mmCIF file of C-alpha atoms in Angstrom:
data_model
loop_
_atom_site.group_PDB
_atom_site.id
_atom_site.type_symbol
_atom_site.label_atom_id
_atom_site.label_comp_id
_atom_site.label_asym_id
_atom_site.label_seq_id
_atom_site.Cartn_x
_atom_site.Cartn_y
_atom_site.Cartn_z
ATOM 1 C CA UNK A 1 148.961 77.328 3.080
ATOM 2 C CA UNK A 2 151.398 75.339 0.945
ATOM 3 C CA UNK A 3 149.075 75.328 -2.072
ATOM 4 C CA UNK A 4 148.700 79.083 -1.782
ATOM 5 C CA UNK A 5 152.473 79.491 -1.582
ATOM 6 C CA UNK A 6 152.896 77.398 -4.726
ATOM 7 C CA UNK A 7 150.325 79.571 -6.500
ATOM 8 C CA UNK A 8 152.015 82.759 -5.278
ATOM 9 C CA UNK A 9 155.405 81.572 -6.557
ATOM 10 C CA UNK A 10 153.861 80.752 -9.930
ATOM 11 C CA UNK A 11 152.221 84.191 -10.077
ATOM 12 C CA UNK A 12 155.592 85.796 -9.390
ATOM 13 C CA UNK A 13 157.058 83.815 -12.299
ATOM 14 C CA UNK A 14 154.206 84.986 -14.547
ATOM 15 C CA UNK A 15 154.669 88.629 -13.504
ATOM 16 C CA UNK A 16 158.478 88.832 -13.535
ATOM 17 C CA UNK A 17 159.500 86.548 -16.393
ATOM 18 C CA UNK A 18 158.494 86.020 -19.979
ATOM 19 C CA UNK A 19 157.314 82.490 -19.211
ATOM 20 C CA UNK A 20 153.764 81.845 -20.314
ATOM 21 C CA UNK A 21 151.273 80.345 -17.868
ATOM 22 C CA UNK A 22 151.188 77.176 -19.980
ATOM 23 C CA UNK A 23 154.949 76.698 -19.640
ATOM 24 C CA UNK A 24 154.764 77.261 -15.909
ATOM 25 C CA UNK A 25 151.955 74.686 -15.585
ATOM 26 C CA UNK A 26 153.908 72.118 -17.588
ATOM 27 C CA UNK A 27 156.981 72.861 -15.472
ATOM 28 C CA UNK A 28 154.978 72.132 -12.321
ATOM 29 C CA UNK A 29 153.877 68.744 -13.655
ATOM 30 C CA UNK A 30 157.441 67.874 -14.677
ATOM 31 C CA UNK A 31 158.764 69.049 -11.305
ATOM 32 C CA UNK A 32 156.246 66.782 -9.568
ATOM 33 C CA UNK A 33 157.439 63.819 -11.643
ATOM 34 C CA UNK A 34 161.118 64.583 -10.965
ATOM 35 C CA UNK A 35 160.597 65.085 -7.226
ATOM 36 C CA UNK A 36 158.644 61.836 -7.106
ATOM 37 C CA UNK A 37 161.371 59.991 -9.019
ATOM 38 C CA UNK A 38 164.085 61.063 -6.580
ATOM 39 C CA UNK A 39 161.905 60.278 -3.564
ATOM 40 C CA UNK A 40 161.400 63.822 -2.287
ATOM 41 C CA UNK A 41 157.746 64.372 -3.146
ATOM 42 C CA UNK A 42 156.185 61.783 -0.827
ATOM 43 C CA UNK A 43 157.694 63.305 2.360
ATOM 44 C CA UNK A 44 156.788 66.784 1.099
ATOM 45 C CA UNK A 45 153.177 65.717 0.450
ATOM 46 C CA UNK A 46 153.007 64.045 3.864
ATOM 47 C CA UNK A 47 154.068 67.304 5.494
ATOM 48 C CA UNK A 48 152.035 69.673 3.294
ATOM 49 C CA UNK A 49 148.838 67.624 2.956
ATOM 50 C CA UNK A 50 146.328 68.734 0.316
ATOM 51 C CA UNK A 51 148.354 71.858 -0.384
ATOM 52 C CA UNK A 52 150.842 69.629 -2.174
ATOM 53 C CA UNK A 53 148.591 66.934 -3.589
ATOM 54 C CA UNK A 54 145.940 69.077 -5.273
ATOM 55 C CA UNK A 55 148.056 71.454 -7.442
ATOM 56 C CA UNK A 56 149.809 70.357 -10.615
ATOM 57 C CA UNK A 57 152.810 69.147 -8.639
ATOM 58 C CA UNK A 58 150.523 66.469 -7.236
ATOM 59 C CA UNK A 59 149.331 65.581 -10.736
ATOM 60 C CA UNK A 60 152.933 64.945 -11.793
ATOM 61 C CA UNK A 61 153.514 62.868 -8.672
ATOM 62 C CA UNK A 62 150.362 60.866 -9.388
ATOM 63 C CA UNK A 63 151.511 60.239 -12.977
ATOM 64 C CA UNK A 64 154.907 59.025 -11.794
ATOM 65 C CA UNK A 65 153.406 56.696 -9.183
ATOM 66 C CA UNK A 66 150.960 55.283 -11.727
ATOM 67 C CA UNK A 67 153.747 54.519 -14.179
ATOM 68 C CA UNK A 68 155.910 52.981 -11.454
ATOM 69 C CA UNK A 69 153.100 50.691 -10.260
ATOM 70 C CA UNK A 70 152.073 49.714 -13.788
ATOM 71 C CA UNK A 71 155.649 48.855 -14.782
ATOM 72 C CA UNK A 72 155.951 46.685 -11.671
ATOM 73 C CA UNK A 73 152.755 44.789 -12.511
ATOM 74 C CA UNK A 74 152.632 44.839 -16.338
ATOM 75 C CA UNK A 75 156.214 45.343 -17.426
ATOM 76 C CA UNK A 76 157.240 47.855 -20.086
ATOM 77 C CA UNK A 77 153.651 48.276 -21.306
ATOM 78 C CA UNK A 78 152.985 50.051 -18.002
ATOM 79 C CA UNK A 79 155.037 53.007 -19.258
ATOM 80 C CA UNK A 80 152.223 53.785 -21.685
ATOM 81 C CA UNK A 81 149.233 52.893 -19.522
ATOM 82 C CA UNK A 82 150.177 53.608 -15.916
ATOM 83 C CA UNK A 83 150.013 57.389 -15.848
ATOM 84 C CA UNK A 84 146.645 57.609 -17.558
ATOM 85 C CA UNK A 85 145.183 54.860 -15.404
ATOM 86 C CA UNK A 86 146.318 56.576 -12.213
ATOM 87 C CA UNK A 87 144.990 59.985 -13.287
ATOM 88 C CA UNK A 88 141.896 58.966 -15.227
ATOM 89 C CA UNK A 89 139.412 60.324 -12.681
ATOM 90 C CA UNK A 90 141.091 63.749 -12.602
ATOM 91 C CA UNK A 91 141.395 63.913 -16.376
ATOM 92 C CA UNK A 92 137.749 62.933 -16.811
ATOM 93 C CA UNK A 93 136.622 65.534 -14.274
ATOM 94 C CA UNK A 94 138.626 68.240 -16.060
ATOM 95 C CA UNK A 95 137.086 67.348 -19.425
ATOM 96 C CA UNK A 96 133.524 67.131 -18.086
ATOM 97 C CA UNK A 97 133.715 70.366 -16.087
ATOM 98 C CA UNK A 98 135.446 72.161 -18.966
ATOM 99 C CA UNK A 99 132.661 71.067 -21.293
ATOM 100 C CA UNK A 100 129.981 72.121 -18.774
ATOM 101 C CA UNK A 101 131.508 75.580 -18.367
ATOM 102 C CA UNK A 102 131.755 75.957 -22.141
ATOM 103 C CA UNK A 103 127.986 75.649 -22.363
ATOM 104 C CA UNK A 104 127.535 78.849 -20.341
ATOM 105 C CA UNK A 105 130.653 80.900 -21.053
ATOM 106 C CA UNK A 106 131.745 82.693 -24.195
ATOM 107 C CA UNK A 107 135.382 83.372 -24.953
ATOM 108 C CA UNK A 108 136.256 87.008 -25.548
ATOM 109 C CA UNK A 109 139.111 88.734 -27.295
ATOM 110 C CA UNK A 110 141.531 90.241 -24.775
ATOM 111 C CA UNK A 111 142.273 93.324 -26.842
#
């Protein structure tokens, strides 16, 4: 239910503003990082379950946690490595599935 509400809010932003879907997606990732940094995302994710951890808000939260853990264990180098290490499985899945779909789908002009 929460994931659907997040999607509905984003659709409203797409329909009623001049924001592009790409800017809205980036805003969701940044919002997840900010909410994680101030300590609000973990209780929200606990309450909402997968509805909060699967969308892009959860990706931002995962990036922030990865950086935090890597800085604690590796020092300043963790700033560069932590986020990618924490999200490597999701990034790999996105690349592999995107490539697989590209084998069967053809892009079309929207006009």
